[in-house]
Short mmCIF file of C-alpha atoms in Angstrom, two decimals:
data_model
loop_
_atom_site.label_atom_id
_atom_site.label_comp_id
_atom_site.label_asym_id
_atom_site.label_seq_id
_atom_site.Cartn_x
_atom_site.Cartn_y
_atom_site.Cartn_z
CA MET A 1335 -78.15 200.66 -111.56
CA SER A 1336 -76.21 201.09 -114.41
CA ALA A 1337 -72.73 200.68 -114.07
CA LYS A 1338 -69.53 199.29 -115.16
CA VAL A 1339 -67.56 196.11 -113.91
CA GLY A 1340 -65.69 193.60 -113.87
CA VAL A 1341 -64.49 189.95 -112.50
CA LEU A 1342 -61.31 188.71 -112.35
CA GLY A 1343 -61.74 184.83 -112.80
CA ALA A 1344 -64.24 182.26 -113.91
CA GLY A 1345 -63.99 179.71 -111.21
CA ALA A 1346 -67.66 178.52 -110.06
CA TRP A 1347 -68.22 181.25 -107.83
CA GLY A 1348 -66.40 183.68 -110.17
CA THR A 1349 -69.17 183.26 -112.09
CA ALA A 1350 -72.21 182.96 -110.37
CA VAL A 1351 -71.62 186.03 -108.37
CA ALA A 1352 -70.78 187.79 -112.18
CA LYS A 1353 -74.08 185.44 -112.98
CA VAL A 1354 -76.06 187.56 -110.84
CA ILE A 1355 -75.07 191.37 -111.51
CA ALA A 1356 -75.70 190.69 -115.22
CA GLU A 1357 -78.71 189.28 -114.51
CA LYS A 1358 -80.11 193.12 -112.96
CA GLY A 1359 -79.06 194.32 -116.05
CA ILE A 1360 -76.19 195.01 -115.52
CA ASP A 1361 -73.34 194.65 -117.94
CA VAL A 1362 -70.09 192.33 -117.46
CA ASP A 1363 -66.81 191.45 -118.17
CA ILE A 1364 -64.87 188.30 -116.59
CA TRP A 1365 -61.36 186.96 -116.91
CA SER A 1366 -60.15 183.47 -117.39
CA HIS A 1367 -57.24 181.99 -117.68
CA GLU A 1368 -58.12 179.54 -119.99
CA LYS A 1369 -58.58 180.87 -124.11
CA GLU A 1370 -61.92 177.42 -123.72
CA THR A 1371 -63.94 178.80 -121.06
CA ALA A 1372 -63.81 181.95 -122.19
CA GLU A 1373 -65.40 180.48 -125.75
CA ASP A 1374 -67.09 178.52 -123.44
CA ILE A 1375 -68.76 181.29 -122.62
CA ASN A 1376 -69.42 183.82 -124.76
CA LEU A 1377 -70.18 181.49 -127.73
CA ARG A 1378 -72.11 178.86 -125.58
CA HIS A 1379 -73.25 181.36 -122.57
CA ILE A 1380 -72.55 178.44 -119.97
CA ASN A 1381 -69.26 177.42 -118.10
CA SER A 1382 -69.39 173.15 -118.68
CA ARG A 1383 -65.56 173.19 -117.05
CA TYR A 1384 -66.70 175.13 -113.56
CA LEU A 1385 -70.71 175.42 -113.32
CA PRO A 1386 -72.27 173.01 -115.56
CA ASP A 1387 -75.68 173.31 -116.58
CA VAL A 1388 -76.26 177.24 -115.88
CA VAL A 1389 -77.41 179.16 -118.26
CA LEU A 1390 -75.40 182.41 -118.35
CA PRO A 1391 -76.95 186.78 -119.53
CA GLU A 1392 -75.55 187.81 -122.67
CA ASN A 1393 -74.37 190.67 -120.66
CA LEU A 1394 -71.99 188.45 -119.02
CA ARG A 1395 -69.55 188.25 -121.77
CA ALA A 1396 -65.56 187.04 -121.13
CA TYR A 1397 -61.86 188.03 -122.10
CA THR A 1398 -58.41 186.18 -121.38
CA ASP A 1399 -56.89 189.19 -120.98
CA SER A 1400 -57.03 190.30 -117.54
CA ALA A 1401 -56.17 194.43 -117.99
CA GLU A 1402 -58.92 194.84 -120.77
CA THR A 1403 -61.38 193.23 -118.01
CA ALA A 1404 -60.26 195.64 -115.38
CA ASP A 1405 -59.76 198.37 -117.45
CA GLY A 1406 -62.85 201.69 -116.33
CA LYS A 1407 -65.11 199.43 -114.66
CA GLU A 1408 -66.92 200.98 -112.24
CA PHE A 1409 -66.28 197.79 -109.80
CA LEU A 1410 -64.18 195.48 -110.01
CA ILE A 1411 -64.14 191.88 -107.96
CA LEU A 1412 -61.30 189.88 -107.19
CA ALA A 1413 -62.30 185.88 -107.88
CA SER A 1414 -59.01 184.09 -108.19
CA PRO A 1415 -57.99 181.19 -106.29
CA SER A 1416 -55.80 182.13 -103.41
CA LEU A 1417 -52.65 180.64 -104.74
CA TYR A 1418 -52.94 183.47 -108.02
CA LEU A 1419 -54.91 186.52 -105.94
CA LEU A 1420 -51.72 188.88 -105.82
CA ASP A 1421 -50.74 187.47 -109.36
CA SER A 1422 -53.70 188.26 -110.62
CA VAL A 1423 -53.26 191.96 -109.17
CA LYS A 1424 -50.10 192.78 -109.67
CA LYS A 1425 -51.44 192.37 -113.12
CA ILE A 1426 -53.73 195.07 -113.49
CA LEU A 1427 -51.56 197.66 -111.60
CA SER A 1428 -50.80 199.53 -114.63
CA VAL A 1429 -54.74 199.79 -115.84
CA PRO A 1430 -55.46 203.85 -115.78
CA SER A 1431 -58.86 203.30 -114.11
CA ILE A 1432 -57.64 200.80 -111.30
CA ARG A 1433 -53.57 203.42 -110.59
CA GLU A 1434 -56.02 205.71 -109.99
CA GLY A 1435 -58.01 204.98 -107.81
CA GLU A 1436 -61.65 205.65 -109.46
CA THR A 1437 -62.17 201.31 -109.54
CA ALA A 1438 -64.22 200.03 -106.12
CA ILE A 1439 -62.99 196.99 -105.22
CA GLY A 1440 -63.35 193.89 -103.88
CA VAL A 1441 -62.53 190.25 -103.66
CA ILE A 1442 -65.27 186.82 -103.23
CA THR A 1443 -61.87 184.61 -103.01
CA LYS A 1444 -61.10 182.95 -99.64
CA GLY A 1445 -57.51 181.89 -98.18
CA PHE A 1446 -55.02 183.43 -96.75
CA ILE A 1447 -51.73 185.40 -98.99
CA PRO A 1448 -47.91 183.73 -98.53
CA THR A 1449 -45.81 186.29 -98.16
CA ALA A 1450 -41.90 187.21 -96.43
CA LYS A 1451 -44.04 188.10 -93.62
CA GLY A 1452 -45.58 184.61 -93.69
CA PRO A 1453 -49.08 183.90 -94.68
CA ARG A 1454 -50.99 187.63 -94.20
CA LEU A 1455 -54.89 187.97 -94.93
CA ILE A 1456 -56.12 189.45 -98.26
CA LEU A 1457 -57.07 192.71 -97.73
CA GLU A 1458 -54.04 193.65 -96.53
CA THR A 1459 -51.69 192.40 -98.32
CA LEU A 1460 -53.38 194.13 -101.50
CA GLU A 1461 -53.35 196.86 -99.85
CA ASP A 1462 -49.68 196.77 -100.19
CA TYR A 1463 -49.50 196.83 -104.22
CA LEU A 1464 -52.23 198.63 -104.93
CA PRO A 1465 -51.81 202.84 -105.58
CA GLY A 1466 -53.31 204.45 -101.16
CA PHE A 1467 -56.20 205.17 -102.83
CA TYR A 1468 -57.90 201.50 -102.02
CA ARG A 1469 -56.44 201.15 -98.26
CA GLN A 1470 -58.68 200.81 -95.87
CA SER A 1471 -61.63 201.51 -99.04
CA LEU A 1472 -61.03 197.56 -99.92
CA VAL A 1473 -63.90 195.83 -99.40
CA TYR A 1474 -64.20 191.61 -98.53
CA ILE A 1475 -66.92 189.80 -99.51
CA ALA A 1476 -67.76 185.95 -97.66
CA GLY A 1477 -70.22 183.97 -96.19
CA PRO A 1478 -72.49 181.02 -96.35
CA SER A 1479 -72.51 179.96 -99.99
CA HIS A 1480 -72.60 177.99 -102.85
CA ALA A 1481 -71.96 178.67 -106.90
CA GLU A 1482 -74.28 176.21 -107.22
CA GLU A 1483 -76.93 177.69 -105.02
CA VAL A 1484 -76.30 181.48 -105.91
CA SER A 1485 -75.99 181.03 -109.57
CA ARG A 1486 -79.69 179.04 -109.77
CA GLY A 1487 -81.75 181.89 -107.29
CA LYS A 1488 -81.30 179.19 -103.88
CA ILE A 1489 -81.61 182.59 -101.38
CA THR A 1490 -78.15 182.73 -99.49
CA GLY A 1491 -76.43 185.38 -97.05
CA LEU A 1492 -73.50 187.62 -97.69
CA ILE A 1493 -71.01 189.28 -95.29
CA ALA A 1494 -69.54 192.82 -96.95
CA ALA A 1495 -66.91 194.13 -94.61
CA SER A 1496 -64.63 196.64 -95.36
CA GLU A 1497 -63.21 199.77 -92.88
CA SER A 1498 -65.38 202.08 -95.27
CA ALA A 1499 -69.52 202.15 -94.47
CA LYS A 1500 -69.01 203.12 -98.34
CA GLN A 1501 -67.73 201.24 -100.08
CA SER A 1502 -69.40 198.02 -98.49
CA ILE A 1503 -72.86 199.92 -98.97
CA HIS A 1504 -72.25 200.21 -103.14
CA PHE A 1505 -71.09 196.26 -103.30
CA ARG A 1506 -74.12 195.25 -101.03
CA ASP A 1507 -76.22 197.58 -103.34
CA LEU A 1508 -74.32 196.21 -106.73
CA LEU A 1509 -74.92 191.99 -105.52
CA LYS A 1510 -77.85 192.62 -103.63
CA THR A 1511 -80.96 190.39 -105.14
CA ASN A 1512 -84.92 189.28 -103.56
CA ARG A 1513 -82.65 185.92 -103.69
CA LEU A 1514 -79.37 187.31 -102.31
CA LEU A 1515 -79.32 188.59 -98.37
CA VAL A 1516 -76.49 191.02 -98.54
CA PHE A 1517 -75.22 192.96 -95.07
CA SER A 1518 -72.70 195.54 -93.86
CA SER A 1519 -69.97 194.36 -91.26
CA PHE A 1520 -66.79 196.65 -90.43
CA ASP A 1521 -64.65 193.95 -88.75
CA VAL A 1522 -62.25 193.15 -92.01
CA ARG A 1523 -60.90 191.36 -90.03
CA GLY A 1524 -61.87 188.56 -88.60
CA VAL A 1525 -64.65 187.90 -91.86
CA GLN A 1526 -61.33 187.18 -93.44
CA VAL A 1527 -60.07 184.85 -90.73
CA ALA A 1528 -63.40 182.67 -90.67
CA ALA A 1529 -63.70 182.47 -94.70
CA ALA A 1530 -60.43 181.15 -95.00
CA SER A 1531 -59.78 178.55 -91.71
CA LYS A 1532 -63.24 177.19 -92.38
CA ASN A 1533 -61.60 175.43 -95.25
CA VAL A 1534 -59.77 173.69 -92.83
CA ILE A 1535 -62.74 172.31 -90.45
CA ALA A 1536 -64.30 171.34 -93.25
CA ILE A 1537 -61.99 168.99 -94.14
CA ALA A 1538 -61.58 167.45 -90.74
CA PHE A 1539 -65.87 167.37 -90.57
CA GLY A 1540 -65.43 165.13 -94.50
CA MET A 1541 -63.43 162.62 -93.22
CA LEU A 1542 -65.54 162.02 -90.08
CA ASP A 1543 -68.24 161.80 -91.75
CA ALA A 1544 -66.51 159.69 -94.64
CA LEU A 1545 -65.46 157.12 -91.59
CA LYS A 1546 -68.83 157.27 -89.88
CA THR A 1547 -71.06 156.15 -93.02
CA SER A 1548 -67.87 153.67 -93.66
CA ALA A 1549 -66.78 151.49 -90.02
CA ALA A 1550 -68.93 148.94 -90.81
CA GLU A 1551 -67.64 147.93 -93.57
CA ARG A 1552 -64.45 148.94 -93.40
CA GLY A 1553 -64.15 147.02 -90.02
CA MET A 1554 -63.69 149.32 -87.18
CA GLU A 1555 -65.97 150.53 -85.13
CA ASP A 1556 -69.02 152.17 -84.66
CA ILE A 1557 -68.89 155.26 -82.60
CA PHE A 1558 -69.03 158.42 -84.96
CA GLY A 1559 -72.13 159.54 -85.31
CA ASP A 1560 -74.11 163.07 -85.82
CA GLY A 1561 -73.18 163.89 -81.99
CA THR A 1562 -69.98 163.42 -82.86
CA GLU A 1563 -70.18 165.86 -85.86
CA SER A 1564 -71.72 168.59 -84.36
CA LEU A 1565 -68.45 168.21 -81.74
CA LEU A 1566 -66.39 168.36 -84.14
CA LEU A 1567 -68.25 171.70 -85.39
CA ALA A 1568 -68.21 173.86 -82.30
CA ALA A 1569 -64.69 173.08 -81.77
CA GLY A 1570 -63.56 174.40 -84.86
CA LEU A 1571 -65.88 177.19 -84.46
CA ASN A 1572 -64.14 177.62 -81.84
CA GLU A 1573 -60.10 177.73 -83.22
CA ILE A 1574 -61.42 179.68 -85.75
CA GLN A 1575 -62.68 182.28 -82.90
CA THR A 1576 -59.53 181.82 -81.19
CA LEU A 1577 -57.56 182.63 -84.57
CA GLY A 1578 -59.86 185.74 -85.48
CA ARG A 1579 -58.52 187.24 -81.49
CA ALA A 1580 -55.45 186.86 -82.08
CA MET A 1581 -55.30 188.08 -85.63
CA GLY A 1582 -57.04 191.20 -85.04
CA ALA A 1583 -61.33 190.91 -84.70
CA THR A 1584 -63.58 193.42 -83.42
CA HIS A 1585 -66.69 191.79 -82.89
CA PRO A 1586 -67.24 188.83 -81.05
CA GLU A 1587 -70.70 188.43 -83.13
CA THR A 1588 -68.70 188.09 -86.60
CA PHE A 1589 -67.82 184.15 -85.44
CA THR A 1590 -71.89 183.85 -84.76
CA SER A 1591 -73.23 185.24 -87.57
CA ILE A 1592 -73.52 184.25 -91.07
CA SER A 1593 -69.17 184.82 -91.83
CA GLY A 1594 -68.90 182.37 -88.84
CA VAL A 1595 -71.06 179.53 -87.62
CA GLY A 1596 -72.86 180.11 -91.38
CA ASP A 1597 -69.61 179.55 -93.15
CA LEU A 1598 -68.64 176.84 -90.58
CA ASP A 1599 -71.80 174.58 -91.23
CA VAL A 1600 -72.77 175.11 -95.23
CA THR A 1601 -68.76 174.14 -96.15
CA CYS A 1602 -68.46 170.49 -93.69
CA ARG A 1603 -72.30 170.31 -94.83
CA SER A 1604 -72.74 171.29 -98.08
CA ILE A 1605 -72.56 168.37 -100.92
CA PHE A 1606 -71.26 171.36 -102.94
CA GLY A 1607 -68.32 171.87 -100.77
CA ARG A 1608 -65.04 170.63 -102.27
CA ASN A 1609 -63.09 171.12 -99.01
CA ARG A 1610 -65.69 168.01 -97.23
CA ARG A 1611 -65.11 166.65 -100.78
CA PHE A 1612 -61.88 165.67 -99.68
CA GLY A 1613 -62.00 165.55 -96.41
CA ARG A 1614 -64.49 162.22 -97.40
CA GLU A 1615 -62.48 161.33 -100.36
CA ILE A 1616 -58.84 161.17 -97.92
CA ILE A 1617 -61.01 158.22 -96.30
CA GLU A 1618 -62.99 156.63 -100.14
CA LYS A 1619 -60.20 157.02 -101.65
CA ASP A 1620 -57.13 157.13 -100.05
CA ILE A 1621 -56.22 160.86 -102.41
CA LEU A 1622 -53.29 161.62 -100.14
CA LYS A 1623 -50.99 158.33 -101.29
CA PRO A 1624 -49.75 159.87 -104.00
CA TYR A 1625 -48.17 162.38 -102.20
CA SER A 1626 -44.55 163.05 -98.99
CA SER A 1627 -46.13 165.80 -97.98
CA LEU A 1628 -48.63 168.70 -97.97
CA ASP A 1629 -45.64 170.66 -99.91
CA ASP A 1630 -45.42 167.76 -102.49
CA LEU A 1631 -49.47 168.77 -102.24
CA ILE A 1632 -50.38 171.84 -102.84
CA THR A 1633 -46.89 171.54 -105.83
CA ARG A 1634 -48.97 168.95 -107.24
CA ILE A 1635 -52.92 170.32 -106.49
CA SER A 1636 -53.67 170.58 -109.59
CA GLU A 1637 -53.58 167.00 -109.82
CA VAL A 1638 -56.97 166.88 -107.66
CA GLY A 1639 -59.19 168.17 -110.04
CA TYR A 1640 -60.80 170.59 -108.17
CA LEU A 1641 -58.97 173.26 -105.73
CA PRO A 1642 -60.16 172.16 -101.69
CA GLU A 1643 -59.21 175.19 -100.71
CA GLY A 1644 -58.08 173.82 -96.75
CA VAL A 1645 -55.94 171.18 -98.13
CA VAL A 1646 -53.40 175.32 -98.81
CA ALA A 1647 -54.99 177.01 -95.53
CA ALA A 1648 -54.02 173.89 -93.26
CA LYS A 1649 -50.16 175.30 -93.76
CA TYR A 1650 -50.59 178.79 -93.82
CA VAL A 1651 -52.88 177.96 -89.70
CA LYS A 1652 -50.15 176.48 -88.60
CA MET A 1653 -48.03 179.13 -88.94
CA LEU A 1654 -50.80 181.13 -87.62
CA ALA A 1655 -51.29 178.87 -84.24
CA GLU A 1656 -47.36 178.66 -83.98
CA GLN A 1657 -46.69 182.33 -83.94
CA HIS A 1658 -49.64 182.80 -81.39
CA ASN A 1659 -49.41 180.19 -79.48
CA LEU A 1660 -52.87 178.61 -80.10
CA LYS A 1661 -54.04 175.71 -78.83
CA MET A 1662 -56.10 174.87 -82.10
CA PRO A 1663 -55.78 170.50 -82.03
CA ILE A 1664 -58.06 170.75 -85.53
CA SER A 1665 -56.19 172.56 -87.00
CA LEU A 1666 -52.91 171.07 -86.04
CA GLY A 1667 -53.76 167.79 -86.14
CA LEU A 1668 -55.80 168.17 -90.50
CA TYR A 1669 -51.56 169.91 -90.99
CA ARG A 1670 -50.25 166.88 -89.77
CA ILE A 1671 -51.99 164.61 -91.74
CA LEU A 1672 -52.12 166.41 -94.85
CA ASN A 1673 -47.87 166.27 -94.01
CA ARG A 1674 -48.63 162.37 -93.64
CA GLU A 1675 -47.25 162.62 -90.42
CA ILE A 1676 -50.34 160.10 -89.13
CA THR A 1677 -53.76 158.50 -90.12
CA PRO A 1678 -57.17 159.95 -90.07
CA LEU A 1679 -57.80 157.56 -87.09
CA GLU A 1680 -54.95 158.11 -85.03
CA PHE A 1681 -56.11 162.30 -85.78
CA LEU A 1682 -59.29 162.06 -84.49
CA HIS A 1683 -59.20 159.65 -81.31
CA ALA A 1684 -55.67 161.80 -79.76
CA PHE A 1685 -58.58 165.00 -80.68
CA ILE A 1686 -60.79 163.06 -78.80
CA LYS A 1687 -58.94 162.23 -75.72
CA ASP A 1688 -57.78 165.48 -75.63
CA LEU A 1689 -61.70 166.94 -74.71
CA GLY A 1690 -61.97 164.94 -72.55
#
């Protein structure tokens, strides 16, 4: 397959996806907002900050100008974090191939986008800014995956969701290898909701996991086990599906397939999960102590040293649950923890009591 491909976002996931494509013999340009990361990729063929110890192909080149990276590409993959995604897109609107709709666009960012209308799904928000060519033709790519594993050739499955079957197939063919399996879906809204809201559940799972493994040494009653974690995971999946239906998901099987239960499971249980890690550090390191509220935490999120997307998503899931009048005790409980209203133990006991 011969194509020109651009990736906007040189974080771990953007770099991993770019590597997979480049290893197929396709030239890939990747944009980094950090000059040091771009130099690292171009001179040493590694991304030591976001994806250390992974050697990158020489036909993967890095740039610090997003418009230059996007210009003239057949495919463009958006990989900036949700907090910055819209700003990234605004900077490429004048690129000729984007302005004329000549570049197919896929998105691998997970989360919601804040707007004057409240939190919205990524694709519908981008459609309001991109030229009309892109309406109903953007492709959303998600699934149970970690950059650390995909970049090392571990077998992984992804979903390419789009209202355009043609575009979904194009991105499926671009990404798939004998170790990266890609499936198509028409349930664009359901896949996006699952990808964004599972990060919220994963933070709660990380807290429970830390409590389960350290109860005795913390002088606590040893009441949390593997079954408790499965209880939380199942209840969390129910909340994701509840929100998905309210936001227009079209296929129930979305939530019982890899983009639903698969993505939730790996995000909660994998050692690579940043949201699980953040949840554990709430217990183990009292990482919330310096922050007065969730908004304060989001404003100063760079101080954490990594980006747990579930922190931002927790704020928006709460707003959406209230907007749609949904009962989502895990998500709303986590919001209250991050907002410094209750402690993790108070939340867990209230959650278990609510289930009973």
